[in-house]
Tab-separated table of N, CA and C in Angstrom:
chain	number	residue	atom	x	y	z
K	1	ILE	N	0.853	-1.187	0.000
K	1	ILE	CA	0.000	0.000	0.000
K	1	ILE	C	0.889	1.238	0.000
K	2	TYR	N	0.595	2.158	-0.901
K	2	TYR	CA	1.325	3.409	-0.961
K	2	TYR	C	0.456	4.512	-0.386
K	3	TYR	N	0.958	5.183	0.620
K	3	TYR	CA	0.207	6.247	1.262
K	3	TYR	C	0.310	7.541	0.478
K	4	GLY	N	-0.666	8.421	0.719
K	4	GLY	CA	-0.629	9.749	0.130
K	4	GLY	C	-1.718	9.975	-0.894
K	5	LYS	N	-1.750	11.186	-1.366
K	5	LYS	CA	-2.759	11.649	-2.327
K	5	LYS	C	-2.496	11.107	-3.735
K	6	PHE	N	-1.226	10.871	-4.055
K	6	PHE	CA	-0.844	10.469	-5.414
K	6	PHE	C	-0.130	9.120	-5.397
K	7	ASN	N	-0.782	8.095	-4.857
K	7	ASN	CA	-0.122	6.797	-4.709
K	7	ASN	C	0.240	6.138	-6.034
K	8	GLU	N	-0.425	6.521	-7.107
K	8	GLU	CA	-0.109	5.934	-8.412
K	8	GLU	C	1.311	6.262	-8.871
K	9	ALA	N	1.909	7.309	-8.312
K	9	ALA	CA	3.270	7.685	-8.701
K	9	ALA	C	4.303	6.651	-8.251
K	10	SER	N	3.914	5.776	-7.339
K	10	SER	CA	4.810	4.707	-6.896
K	10	SER	C	4.384	3.335	-7.411
K	11	SER	N	3.190	3.243	-7.962
K	11	SER	CA	2.677	1.926	-8.348
K	11	SER	C	2.682	1.635	-9.849
K	12	ARG	N	2.762	2.696	-10.673
K	12	ARG	CA	2.776	2.475	-12.131
K	12	ARG	C	3.466	3.638	-12.830
K	13	LYS	N	3.925	3.379	-14.051
K	13	LYS	CA	4.534	4.447	-14.845
K	13	LYS	C	3.443	5.402	-15.304
K	14	LEU	N	3.646	6.661	-15.021
K	14	LEU	CA	2.697	7.699	-15.427
K	14	LEU	C	2.975	8.096	-16.867
K	15	ASN	N	2.024	8.819	-17.480
K	15	ASN	CA	2.264	9.275	-18.840
K	15	ASN	C	2.138	10.799	-18.923
K	16	THR	N	2.759	11.335	-19.938
K	16	THR	CA	2.834	12.780	-20.126
K	16	THR	C	1.457	13.427	-20.173
K	17	GLU	N	0.525	12.806	-20.870
K	17	GLU	CA	-0.804	13.407	-21.036
K	17	GLU	C	-1.521	13.601	-19.704
K	18	GLU	N	-1.472	12.597	-18.838
K	18	GLU	CA	-2.160	12.748	-17.558
K	18	GLU	C	-1.477	13.798	-16.673
K	19	LEU	N	-0.161	13.886	-16.763
K	19	LEU	CA	0.557	14.863	-15.956
K	19	LEU	C	0.314	16.288	-16.439
K	20	LYS	N	0.173	16.470	-17.734
K	20	LYS	CA	-0.075	17.812	-18.288
K	20	LYS	C	-1.421	18.375	-17.830
K	21	GLN	N	-2.317	17.517	-17.384
K	21	GLN	CA	-3.631	17.961	-16.919
K	21	GLN	C	-3.617	18.395	-15.451
K	22	MET	N	-2.487	18.206	-14.804
K	22	MET	CA	-2.385	18.523	-13.379
K	22	MET	C	-1.793	19.918	-13.164
K	23	SER	N	-2.119	20.513	-12.023
K	23	SER	CA	-1.568	21.831	-11.680
K	23	SER	C	-0.104	21.675	-11.290
K	24	SER	N	0.637	22.762	-11.363
K	24	SER	CA	2.048	22.717	-10.987
K	24	SER	C	2.200	22.380	-9.503
K	25	GLU	N	1.269	22.822	-8.690
K	25	GLU	CA	1.304	22.515	-7.252
K	25	GLU	C	1.112	21.013	-7.021
K	26	ASP	N	0.167	20.411	-7.720
K	26	ASP	CA	-0.057	18.969	-7.583
K	26	ASP	C	1.140	18.164	-8.094
K	27	LEU	N	1.760	18.621	-9.171
K	27	LEU	CA	2.949	17.931	-9.690
K	27	LEU	C	4.072	17.957	-8.661
K	28	LYS	N	4.255	19.099	-8.035
K	28	LYS	CA	5.298	19.250	-7.015
K	28	LYS	C	5.016	18.315	-5.834
K	29	LEU	N	3.762	18.279	-5.394
K	29	LEU	CA	3.388	17.398	-4.289
K	29	LEU	C	3.567	15.932	-4.670
K	30	MET	N	3.155	15.583	-5.873
K	30	MET	CA	3.275	14.202	-6.337
K	30	MET	C	4.737	13.756	-6.324
K	31	ARG	N	5.603	14.582	-6.853
K	31	ARG	CA	7.026	14.248	-6.923
K	31	ARG	C	7.618	14.096	-5.523
K	32	ASN	N	7.317	15.029	-4.653
K	32	ASN	CA	7.872	14.990	-3.303
K	32	ASN	C	7.243	13.913	-2.431
K	33	GLU	N	6.014	13.545	-2.745
K	33	GLU	CA	5.354	12.479	-2.001
K	33	GLU	C	6.091	11.148	-2.170
K	34	ILE	N	6.685	10.937	-3.326
K	34	ILE	CA	7.469	9.714	-3.551
K	34	ILE	C	8.595	9.647	-2.523
K	35	PHE	N	9.295	10.743	-2.332
K	35	PHE	CA	10.383	10.795	-1.350
K	35	PHE	C	9.847	10.665	0.071
K	36	ALA	N	8.713	11.315	0.330
K	36	ALA	CA	8.121	11.298	1.673
K	36	ALA	C	7.735	9.888	2.110
K	37	ARG	N	7.314	9.058	1.169
K	37	ARG	CA	6.922	7.681	1.516
K	37	ARG	C	8.063	6.897	2.162
K	38	TYR	N	9.278	7.279	1.819
K	38	TYR	CA	10.455	6.600	2.366
K	38	TYR	C	11.041	7.347	3.563
K	39	GLY	N	10.312	8.341	4.070
K	39	GLY	CA	10.746	9.065	5.246
K	39	GLY	C	11.793	10.125	5.001
K	40	TYR	N	11.818	10.657	3.779
K	40	TYR	CA	12.779	11.723	3.474
K	40	TYR	C	12.552	12.910	4.413
K	41	THR	N	13.626	13.459	4.943
K	41	THR	CA	13.558	14.614	5.822
K	41	THR	C	13.674	15.884	4.978
K	42	PHE	N	12.578	16.600	4.872
K	42	PHE	CA	12.557	17.838	4.099
K	42	PHE	C	13.151	18.989	4.920
K	43	LYS	N	13.495	20.077	4.236
K	43	LYS	CA	14.069	21.249	4.889
K	43	LYS	C	13.112	21.737	5.982
K	44	LYS	N	13.626	21.807	7.198
K	44	LYS	CA	12.814	22.189	8.360
K	44	LYS	C	12.144	23.534	8.137
K	45	GLY	N	10.823	23.556	8.290
K	45	GLY	CA	10.061	24.784	8.136
K	45	GLY	C	9.719	25.129	6.698
K	46	GLY	N	10.217	24.324	5.755
K	46	GLY	CA	9.941	24.561	4.345
K	46	GLY	C	8.538	24.103	3.962
K	47	GLU	N	8.148	24.428	2.753
K	47	GLU	CA	6.809	24.113	2.257
K	47	GLU	C	6.491	22.614	2.350
K	48	MET	N	7.413	21.769	1.894
K	48	MET	CA	7.166	20.329	1.907
K	48	MET	C	7.187	19.764	3.331
K	49	ASP	N	8.062	20.292	4.168
K	49	ASP	CA	8.104	19.876	5.569
K	49	ASP	C	6.756	20.177	6.235
K	50	LYS	N	6.257	21.362	6.032
K	50	LYS	CA	4.971	21.761	6.630
K	50	LYS	C	3.827	20.887	6.122
K	51	TYR	N	3.830	20.599	4.831
K	51	TYR	CA	2.761	19.786	4.248
K	51	TYR	C	2.813	18.345	4.764
K	52	PHE	N	3.977	17.717	4.650
K	52	PHE	CA	4.053	16.293	4.981
K	52	PHE	C	3.993	16.027	6.481
K	53	THR	N	4.430	16.951	7.295
K	53	THR	CA	4.322	16.776	8.746
K	53	THR	C	2.863	16.635	9.171
K	54	LYS	N	1.959	17.210	8.395
K	54	LYS	CA	0.520	17.122	8.703
K	54	LYS	C	-0.094	15.788	8.258
K	55	GLN	N	0.639	15.003	7.482
K	55	GLN	CA	0.112	13.727	6.993
K	55	GLN	C	0.363	12.650	8.053
K	56	GLU	N	-0.671	11.943	8.443
K	56	GLU	CA	-0.516	10.978	9.539
K	56	GLU	C	0.422	9.820	9.191
K	57	TRP	N	0.601	9.536	7.931
K	57	TRP	CA	1.453	8.417	7.522
K	57	TRP	C	2.933	8.783	7.427
K	58	TYR	N	3.237	10.072	7.410
K	58	TYR	CA	4.613	10.522	7.169
K	58	TYR	C	5.459	10.499	8.439
K	59	ARG	N	6.676	9.957	8.320
K	59	ARG	CA	7.655	9.959	9.402
K	59	ARG	C	9.012	10.349	8.822
K	60	ALA	N	9.520	11.507	9.207
K	60	ALA	CA	10.845	11.944	8.743
K	60	ALA	C	11.906	11.059	9.394
K	61	GLN	N	12.700	10.375	8.548
K	61	GLN	CA	13.686	9.429	9.065
K	61	GLN	C	15.042	9.506	8.377
K	62	HIS	N	15.065	9.890	7.100
K	62	HIS	CA	16.297	9.790	6.315
K	62	HIS	C	16.610	11.090	5.568
K	63	GLU	N	17.890	11.404	5.504
K	63	GLU	CA	18.311	12.558	4.709
K	63	GLU	C	18.511	12.169	3.252
K	64	LYS	N	18.708	10.891	3.003
K	64	LYS	CA	18.854	10.375	1.633
K	64	LYS	C	17.972	9.139	1.492
K	65	VAL	N	17.179	9.098	0.426
K	65	VAL	CA	16.308	7.939	0.205
K	65	VAL	C	16.469	7.349	-1.200
K	66	GLU	N	17.415	7.880	-1.969
K	66	GLU	CA	17.578	7.447	-3.353
K	66	GLU	C	17.737	5.927	-3.476
K	67	GLN	N	18.416	5.317	-2.514
K	67	GLN	CA	18.665	3.878	-2.582
K	67	GLN	C	17.388	3.054	-2.437
K	68	TYR	N	16.325	3.655	-1.929
K	68	TYR	CA	15.056	2.940	-1.747
K	68	TYR	C	14.119	3.049	-2.950
K	69	LEU	N	14.352	4.026	-3.812
K	69	LEU	CA	13.430	4.290	-4.921
K	69	LEU	C	13.419	3.152	-5.934
K	70	THR	N	12.220	2.835	-6.410
K	70	THR	CA	12.073	1.783	-7.412
K	70	THR	C	12.299	2.349	-8.811
K	71	GLU	N	12.418	1.470	-9.777
K	71	GLU	CA	12.572	1.889	-11.177
K	71	GLU	C	11.374	2.724	-11.621
K	72	ILE	N	10.192	2.334	-11.224
K	72	ILE	CA	8.971	3.083	-11.573
K	72	ILE	C	9.027	4.482	-10.967
K	73	GLU	N	9.415	4.582	-9.717
K	73	GLU	CA	9.478	5.884	-9.049
K	73	GLU	C	10.521	6.788	-9.680
K	74	LEU	N	11.681	6.244	-9.991
K	74	LEU	CA	12.725	7.038	-10.649
K	74	LEU	C	12.241	7.559	-11.998
K	75	TYR	N	11.568	6.709	-12.753
K	75	TYR	CA	10.999	7.100	-14.043
K	75	TYR	C	10.000	8.252	-13.853
K	76	ASN	N	9.092	8.089	-12.900
K	76	ASN	CA	8.048	9.089	-12.679
K	76	ASN	C	8.615	10.416	-12.178
K	77	ILE	N	9.619	10.365	-11.332
K	77	ILE	CA	10.246	11.599	-10.844
K	77	ILE	C	10.804	12.401	-12.020
K	78	GLU	N	11.512	11.731	-12.910
K	78	GLU	CA	12.089	12.419	-14.073
K	78	GLU	C	11.003	12.969	-14.996
K	79	LEU	N	9.953	12.182	-15.208
K	79	LEU	CA	8.855	12.635	-16.067
K	79	LEU	C	8.146	13.838	-15.460
K	80	ILE	N	7.884	13.786	-14.191
K	80	ILE	CA	7.223	14.913	-13.496
K	80	ILE	C	8.088	16.167	-13.595
K	81	LYS	N	9.396	16.031	-13.397
K	81	LYS	CA	10.317	17.180	-13.508
K	81	LYS	C	10.231	17.819	-14.885
K	82	LYS	N	10.131	17.002	-15.932
K	82	LYS	CA	10.040	17.538	-17.294
K	82	LYS	C	8.760	18.341	-17.489
K	83	ILE	N	7.660	17.880	-16.925
K	83	ILE	CA	6.369	18.551	-17.090
K	83	ILE	C	6.315	19.809	-16.224
K	84	GLU	N	6.914	19.726	-15.047
K	84	GLU	CA	6.937	20.894	-14.140
K	84	GLU	C	7.606	22.077	-14.810
């Protein structure tokens, strides 16, 4: 089970067309939510820290989470960055 508003970003490869229909704010949240699922520690007091701290499933644990990311997640992060 993938927690968060945009769990599909960890479960399947997204496509350009669906991402182009999303707001820039949602794209940013979707991309960062992938990192948050693995307990990435966001900049204290920053926008993402404030948002994810309010999510009951989020636990800040790691300064680096790249080693945990799946092939699907890495693909989606790059695709989201291109659309952003």
